[in-house]
Coordinates of N, CA and C in Angstrom, one line a residue:
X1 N 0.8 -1.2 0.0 CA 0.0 0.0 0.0 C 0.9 1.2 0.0
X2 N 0.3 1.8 -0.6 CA 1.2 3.1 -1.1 C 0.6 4.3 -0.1
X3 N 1.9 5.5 0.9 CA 1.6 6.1 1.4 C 1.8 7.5 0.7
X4 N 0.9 8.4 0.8 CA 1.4 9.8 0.4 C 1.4 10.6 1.2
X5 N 2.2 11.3 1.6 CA 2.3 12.4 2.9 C 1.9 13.8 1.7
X6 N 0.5 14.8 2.7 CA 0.4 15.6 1.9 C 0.7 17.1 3.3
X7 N 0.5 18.0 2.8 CA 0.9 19.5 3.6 C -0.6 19.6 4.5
X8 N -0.3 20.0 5.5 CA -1.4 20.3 6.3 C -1.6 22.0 6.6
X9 N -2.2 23.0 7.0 CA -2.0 23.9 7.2 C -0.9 24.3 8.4
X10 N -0.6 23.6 9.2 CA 0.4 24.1 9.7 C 1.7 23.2 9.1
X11 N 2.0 22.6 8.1 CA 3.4 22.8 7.2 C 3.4 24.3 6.4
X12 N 2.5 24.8 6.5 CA 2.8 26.5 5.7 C 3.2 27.4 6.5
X13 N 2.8 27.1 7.8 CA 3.2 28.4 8.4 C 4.4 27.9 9.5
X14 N 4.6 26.1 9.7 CA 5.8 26.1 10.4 C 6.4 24.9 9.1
X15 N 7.1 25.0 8.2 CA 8.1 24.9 7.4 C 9.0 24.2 7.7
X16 N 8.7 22.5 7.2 CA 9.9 22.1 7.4 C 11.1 22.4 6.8
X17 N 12.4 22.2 7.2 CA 13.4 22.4 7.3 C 14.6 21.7 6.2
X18 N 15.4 21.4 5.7 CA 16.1 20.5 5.5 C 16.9 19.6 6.2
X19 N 16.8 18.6 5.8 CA 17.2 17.7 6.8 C 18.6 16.6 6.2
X20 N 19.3 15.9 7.0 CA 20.1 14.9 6.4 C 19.9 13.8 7.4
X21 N 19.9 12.3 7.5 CA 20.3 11.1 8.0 C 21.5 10.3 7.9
X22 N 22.3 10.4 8.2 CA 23.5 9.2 7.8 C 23.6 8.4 8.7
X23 N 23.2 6.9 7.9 CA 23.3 5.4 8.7 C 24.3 4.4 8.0
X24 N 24.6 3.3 8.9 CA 24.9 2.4 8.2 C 23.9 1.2 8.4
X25 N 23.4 0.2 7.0 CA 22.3 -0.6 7.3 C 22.6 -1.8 7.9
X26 N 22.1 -2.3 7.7 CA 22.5 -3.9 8.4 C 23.6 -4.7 7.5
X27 N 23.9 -4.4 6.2 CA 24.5 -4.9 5.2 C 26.2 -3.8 5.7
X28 N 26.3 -3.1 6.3 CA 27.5 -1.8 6.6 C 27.4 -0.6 5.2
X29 N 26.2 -0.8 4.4 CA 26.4 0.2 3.4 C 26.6 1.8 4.4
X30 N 26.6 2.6 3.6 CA 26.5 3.9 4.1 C 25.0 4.4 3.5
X31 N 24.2 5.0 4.1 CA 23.2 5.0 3.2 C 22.6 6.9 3.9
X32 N 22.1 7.8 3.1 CA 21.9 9.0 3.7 C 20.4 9.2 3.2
X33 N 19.5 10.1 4.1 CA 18.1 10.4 3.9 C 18.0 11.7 3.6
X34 N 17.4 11.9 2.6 CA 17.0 13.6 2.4 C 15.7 14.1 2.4
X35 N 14.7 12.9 1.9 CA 13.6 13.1 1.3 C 12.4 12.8 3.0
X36 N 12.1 13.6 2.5 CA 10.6 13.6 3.9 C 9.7 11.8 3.6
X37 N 10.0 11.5 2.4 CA 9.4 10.3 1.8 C 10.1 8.9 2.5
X38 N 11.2 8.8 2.5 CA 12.2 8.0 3.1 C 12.1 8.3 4.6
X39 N 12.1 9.5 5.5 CA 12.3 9.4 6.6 C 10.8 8.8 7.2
X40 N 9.7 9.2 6.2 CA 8.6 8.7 6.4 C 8.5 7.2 7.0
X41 N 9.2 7.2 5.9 CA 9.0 5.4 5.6 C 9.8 4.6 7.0
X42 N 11.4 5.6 7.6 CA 11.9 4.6 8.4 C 10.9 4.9 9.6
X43 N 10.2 6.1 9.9 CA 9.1 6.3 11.2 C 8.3 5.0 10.9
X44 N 7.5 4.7 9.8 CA 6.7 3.6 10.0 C 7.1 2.4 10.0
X45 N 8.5 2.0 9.8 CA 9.4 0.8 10.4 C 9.4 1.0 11.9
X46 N 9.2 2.0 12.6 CA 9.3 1.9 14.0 C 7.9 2.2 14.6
X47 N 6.9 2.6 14.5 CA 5.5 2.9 14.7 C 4.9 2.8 13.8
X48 N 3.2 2.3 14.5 CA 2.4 2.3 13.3 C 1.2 3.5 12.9
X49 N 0.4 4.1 12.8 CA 0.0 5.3 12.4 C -0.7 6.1 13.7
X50 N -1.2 5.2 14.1 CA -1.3 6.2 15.9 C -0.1 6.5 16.7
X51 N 0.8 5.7 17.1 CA 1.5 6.2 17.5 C 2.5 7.7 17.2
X52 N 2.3 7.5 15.6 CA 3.0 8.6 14.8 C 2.0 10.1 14.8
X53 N 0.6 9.4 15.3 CA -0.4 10.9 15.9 C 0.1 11.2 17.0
X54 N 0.3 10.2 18.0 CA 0.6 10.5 19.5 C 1.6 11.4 19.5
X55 N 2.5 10.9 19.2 CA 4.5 11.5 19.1 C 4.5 12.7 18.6
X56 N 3.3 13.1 17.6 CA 3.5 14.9 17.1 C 4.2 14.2 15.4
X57 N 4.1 13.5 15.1 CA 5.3 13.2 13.8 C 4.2 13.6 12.9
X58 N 2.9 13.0 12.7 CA 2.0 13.7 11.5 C 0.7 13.9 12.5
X59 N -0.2 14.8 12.1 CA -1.3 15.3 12.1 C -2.9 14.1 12.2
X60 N -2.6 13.7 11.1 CA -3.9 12.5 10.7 C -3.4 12.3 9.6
X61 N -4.6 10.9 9.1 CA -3.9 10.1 8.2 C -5.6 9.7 8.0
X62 N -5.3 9.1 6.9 CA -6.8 8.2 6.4 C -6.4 6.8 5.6
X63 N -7.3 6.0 5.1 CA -7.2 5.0 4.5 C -8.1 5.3 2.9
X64 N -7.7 5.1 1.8 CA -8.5 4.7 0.8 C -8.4 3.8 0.0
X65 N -9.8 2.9 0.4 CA -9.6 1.6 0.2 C -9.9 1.2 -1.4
X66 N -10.2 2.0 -2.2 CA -10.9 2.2 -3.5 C -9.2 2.2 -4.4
X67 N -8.3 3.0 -4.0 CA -7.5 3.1 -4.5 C -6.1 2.6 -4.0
X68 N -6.4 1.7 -3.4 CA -5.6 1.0 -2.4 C -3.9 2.1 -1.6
X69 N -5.0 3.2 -1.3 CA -3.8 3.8 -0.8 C -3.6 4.3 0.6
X70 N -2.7 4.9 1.4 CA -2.8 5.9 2.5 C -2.6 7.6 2.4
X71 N -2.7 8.6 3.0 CA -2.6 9.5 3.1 C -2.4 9.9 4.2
X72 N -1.4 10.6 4.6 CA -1.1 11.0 6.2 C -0.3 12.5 5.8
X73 N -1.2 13.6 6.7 CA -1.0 15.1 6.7 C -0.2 15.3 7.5
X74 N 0.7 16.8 7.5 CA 1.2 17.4 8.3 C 2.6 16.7 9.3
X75 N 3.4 16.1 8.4 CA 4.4 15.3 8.8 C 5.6 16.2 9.0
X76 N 6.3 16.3 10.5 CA 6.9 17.3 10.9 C 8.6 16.3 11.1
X77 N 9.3 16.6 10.2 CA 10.7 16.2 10.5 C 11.4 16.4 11.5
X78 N 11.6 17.2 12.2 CA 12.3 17.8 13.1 C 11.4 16.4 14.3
X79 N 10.2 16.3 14.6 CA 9.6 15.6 15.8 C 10.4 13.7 15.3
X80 N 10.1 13.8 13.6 CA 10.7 12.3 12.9 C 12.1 12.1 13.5
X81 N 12.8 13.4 13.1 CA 14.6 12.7 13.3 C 14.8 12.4 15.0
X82 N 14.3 13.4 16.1 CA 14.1 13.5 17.2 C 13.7 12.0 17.9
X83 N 12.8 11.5 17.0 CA 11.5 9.9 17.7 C 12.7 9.4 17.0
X84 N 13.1 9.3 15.8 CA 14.3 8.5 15.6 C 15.8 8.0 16.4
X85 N 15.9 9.2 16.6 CA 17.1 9.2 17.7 C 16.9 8.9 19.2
X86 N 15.8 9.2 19.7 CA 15.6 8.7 20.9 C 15.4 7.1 20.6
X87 N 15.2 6.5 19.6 CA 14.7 5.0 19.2 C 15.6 4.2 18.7
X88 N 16.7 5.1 19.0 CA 18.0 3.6 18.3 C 18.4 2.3 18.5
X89 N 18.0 1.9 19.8 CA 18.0 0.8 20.2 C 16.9 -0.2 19.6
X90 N 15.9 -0.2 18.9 CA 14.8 -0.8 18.4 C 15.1 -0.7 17.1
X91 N 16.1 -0.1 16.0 CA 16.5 -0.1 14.3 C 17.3 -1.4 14.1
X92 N 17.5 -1.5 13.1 CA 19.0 -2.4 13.1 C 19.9 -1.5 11.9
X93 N 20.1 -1.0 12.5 CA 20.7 0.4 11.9 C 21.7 1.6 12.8
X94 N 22.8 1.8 12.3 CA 23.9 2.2 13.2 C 23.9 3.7 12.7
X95 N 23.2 4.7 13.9 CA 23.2 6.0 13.3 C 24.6 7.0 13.3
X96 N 25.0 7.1 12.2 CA 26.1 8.1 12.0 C 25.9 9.3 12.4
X97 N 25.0 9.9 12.0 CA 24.7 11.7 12.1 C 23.4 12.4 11.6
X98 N 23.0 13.2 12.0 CA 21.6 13.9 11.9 C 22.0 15.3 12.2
X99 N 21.2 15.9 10.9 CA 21.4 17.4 10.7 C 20.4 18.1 10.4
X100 N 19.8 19.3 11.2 CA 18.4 19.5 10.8 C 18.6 21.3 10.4
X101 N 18.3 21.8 9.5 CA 18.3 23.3 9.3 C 20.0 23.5 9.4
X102 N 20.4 22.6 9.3 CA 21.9 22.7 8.7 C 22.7 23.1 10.3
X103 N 22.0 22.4 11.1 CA 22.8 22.1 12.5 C 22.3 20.8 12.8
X104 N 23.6 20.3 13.2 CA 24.0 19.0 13.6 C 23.2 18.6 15.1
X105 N 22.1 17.6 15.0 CA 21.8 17.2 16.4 C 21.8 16.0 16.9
X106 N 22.9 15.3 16.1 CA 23.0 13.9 16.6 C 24.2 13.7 15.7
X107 N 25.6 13.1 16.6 CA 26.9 12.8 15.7 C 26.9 11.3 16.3
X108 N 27.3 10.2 15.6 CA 28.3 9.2 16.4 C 29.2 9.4 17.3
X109 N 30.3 10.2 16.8 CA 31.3 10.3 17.6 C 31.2 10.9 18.8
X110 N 29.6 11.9 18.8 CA 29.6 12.9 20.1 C 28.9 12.1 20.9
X111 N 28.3 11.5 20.5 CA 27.1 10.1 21.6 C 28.1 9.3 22.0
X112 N 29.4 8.6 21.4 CA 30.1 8.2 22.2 C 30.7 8.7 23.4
X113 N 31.2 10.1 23.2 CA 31.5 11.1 24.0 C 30.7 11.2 25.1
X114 N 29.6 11.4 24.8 CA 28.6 11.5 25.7 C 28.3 10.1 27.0
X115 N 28.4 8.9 26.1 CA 28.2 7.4 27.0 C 29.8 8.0 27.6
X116 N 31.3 8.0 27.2 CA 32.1 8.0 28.4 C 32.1 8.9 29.3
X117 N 31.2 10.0 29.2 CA 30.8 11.2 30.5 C 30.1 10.5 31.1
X118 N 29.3 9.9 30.9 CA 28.0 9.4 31.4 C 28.9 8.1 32.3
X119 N 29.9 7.4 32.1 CA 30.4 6.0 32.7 C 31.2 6.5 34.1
X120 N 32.0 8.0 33.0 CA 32.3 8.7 34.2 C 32.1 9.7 35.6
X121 N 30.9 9.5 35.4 CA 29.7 10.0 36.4 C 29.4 8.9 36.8
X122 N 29.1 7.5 36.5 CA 28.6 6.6 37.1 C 29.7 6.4 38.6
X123 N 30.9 6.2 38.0 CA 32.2 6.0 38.6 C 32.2 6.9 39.7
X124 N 32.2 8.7 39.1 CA 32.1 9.2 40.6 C 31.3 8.8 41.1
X125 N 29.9 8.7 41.2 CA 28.9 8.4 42.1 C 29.2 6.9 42.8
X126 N 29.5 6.1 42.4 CA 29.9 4.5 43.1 C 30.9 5.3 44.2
X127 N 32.2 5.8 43.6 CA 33.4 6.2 44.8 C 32.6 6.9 46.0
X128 N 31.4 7.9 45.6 CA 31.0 9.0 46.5 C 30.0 8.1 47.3
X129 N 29.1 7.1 46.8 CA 28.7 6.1 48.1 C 29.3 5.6 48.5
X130 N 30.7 4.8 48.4 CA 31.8 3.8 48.8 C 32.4 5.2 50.3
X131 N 32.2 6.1 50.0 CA 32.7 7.2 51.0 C 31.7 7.5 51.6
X132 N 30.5 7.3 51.7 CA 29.3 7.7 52.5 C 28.9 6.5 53.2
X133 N 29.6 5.2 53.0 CA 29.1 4.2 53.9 C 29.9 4.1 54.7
X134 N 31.7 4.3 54.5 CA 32.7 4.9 55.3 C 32.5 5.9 56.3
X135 N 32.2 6.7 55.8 CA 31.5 8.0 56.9 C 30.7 6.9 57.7
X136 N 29.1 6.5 57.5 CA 28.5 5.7 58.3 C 29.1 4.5 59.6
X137 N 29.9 4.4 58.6 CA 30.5 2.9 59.7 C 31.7 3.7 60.5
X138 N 32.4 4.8 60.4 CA 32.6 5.3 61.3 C 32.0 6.4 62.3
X139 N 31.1 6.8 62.3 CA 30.1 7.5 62.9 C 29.5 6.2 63.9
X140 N 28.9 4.9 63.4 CA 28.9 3.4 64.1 C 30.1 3.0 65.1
X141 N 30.7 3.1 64.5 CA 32.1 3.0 65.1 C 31.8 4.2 67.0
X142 N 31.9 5.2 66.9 CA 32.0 5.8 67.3 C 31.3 6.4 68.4
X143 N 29.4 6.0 68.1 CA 28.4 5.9 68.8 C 28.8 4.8 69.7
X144 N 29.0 3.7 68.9 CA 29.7 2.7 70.1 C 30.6 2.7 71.2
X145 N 31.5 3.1 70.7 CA 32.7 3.5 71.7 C 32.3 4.9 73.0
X146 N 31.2 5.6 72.0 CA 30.5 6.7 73.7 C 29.0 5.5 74.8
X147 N 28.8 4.5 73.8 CA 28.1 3.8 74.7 C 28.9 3.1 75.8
X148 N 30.1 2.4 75.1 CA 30.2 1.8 76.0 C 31.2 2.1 77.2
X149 N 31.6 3.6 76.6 CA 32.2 4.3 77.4 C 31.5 5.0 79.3
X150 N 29.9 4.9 78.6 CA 28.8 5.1 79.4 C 28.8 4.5 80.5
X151 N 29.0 3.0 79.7 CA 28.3 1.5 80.8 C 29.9 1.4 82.0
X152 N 30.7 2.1 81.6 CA 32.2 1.8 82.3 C 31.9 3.0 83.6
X153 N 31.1 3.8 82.9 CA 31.5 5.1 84.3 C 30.1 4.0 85.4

């Protein structure tokens, strides 16, 4: 079944943008998105048409069964690459880079960057409880030693 995405009144007055995708597919090709048609198509590999109302990604949609087709309005790229990126874990697809109005909002190399901040915040926080149970067990320590200091007088 063939989908057509058509303009809604608010694609006129908020304008999508130009966009780019760079992935690699399951095969390691390099493969890049330009077309609102194509990113279409990988949103409905990850959701099916309600969910893509819920998310903000299009407007409404209909069925026509006469002409064996779909039509779905008001399809906002910027909400697409966004539901995309937050959804990488569910593609089989390795996302390189995402560019929207000719700014970059998603790199490989910077998401990597980001996971070893993120390991390295984990790390501090382990060391900073490993020192806060230390504190405890000597504060234990210590309450002890004035009790039993008590029971001697």
């Amino acid at each position: 079944m063939v989908t057509y995405l058509r303009k809604s009144i608010n694609n006129v007055i908020h304008r999508n943008k130009k966009f780019s995708l760079t992935y690699l597919n399951e095969k390691g090709e390099t493969r890049t998105l330009k077309s609102q048609k194509d990113l279409f198509s990988l949103c409905m590999a990850l959701m099916n048409e309600s969910e893509l109302i819920e998310n903000g990604i299009i407007e409404q949609y209909s069925f026509d069964v006469d002409n064996a087709c779909k039509y779905a309005w008001g399809f906002d790229t910027k909400k697409a690459l966004f539901t995309i990126i937050n959804n990488l874990e569910h593609l089989d697809i390795t996302l390189i880079q995402a560019t929207y109005n000719k700014n970059q909002i998603y790199s490989f190399r910077n998401e990597n960057l980001k996971l070893e901040e993120l390991e390295n915040v984990k790390q501090q926080r382990d060391v900073y409880k490993k020192q806060v149970d230390v504190q405890k067990k000597i504060i234990e320590i210590y309450q002890d030693k004035e009790e039993d200091e008590e029971l001697e007088i």
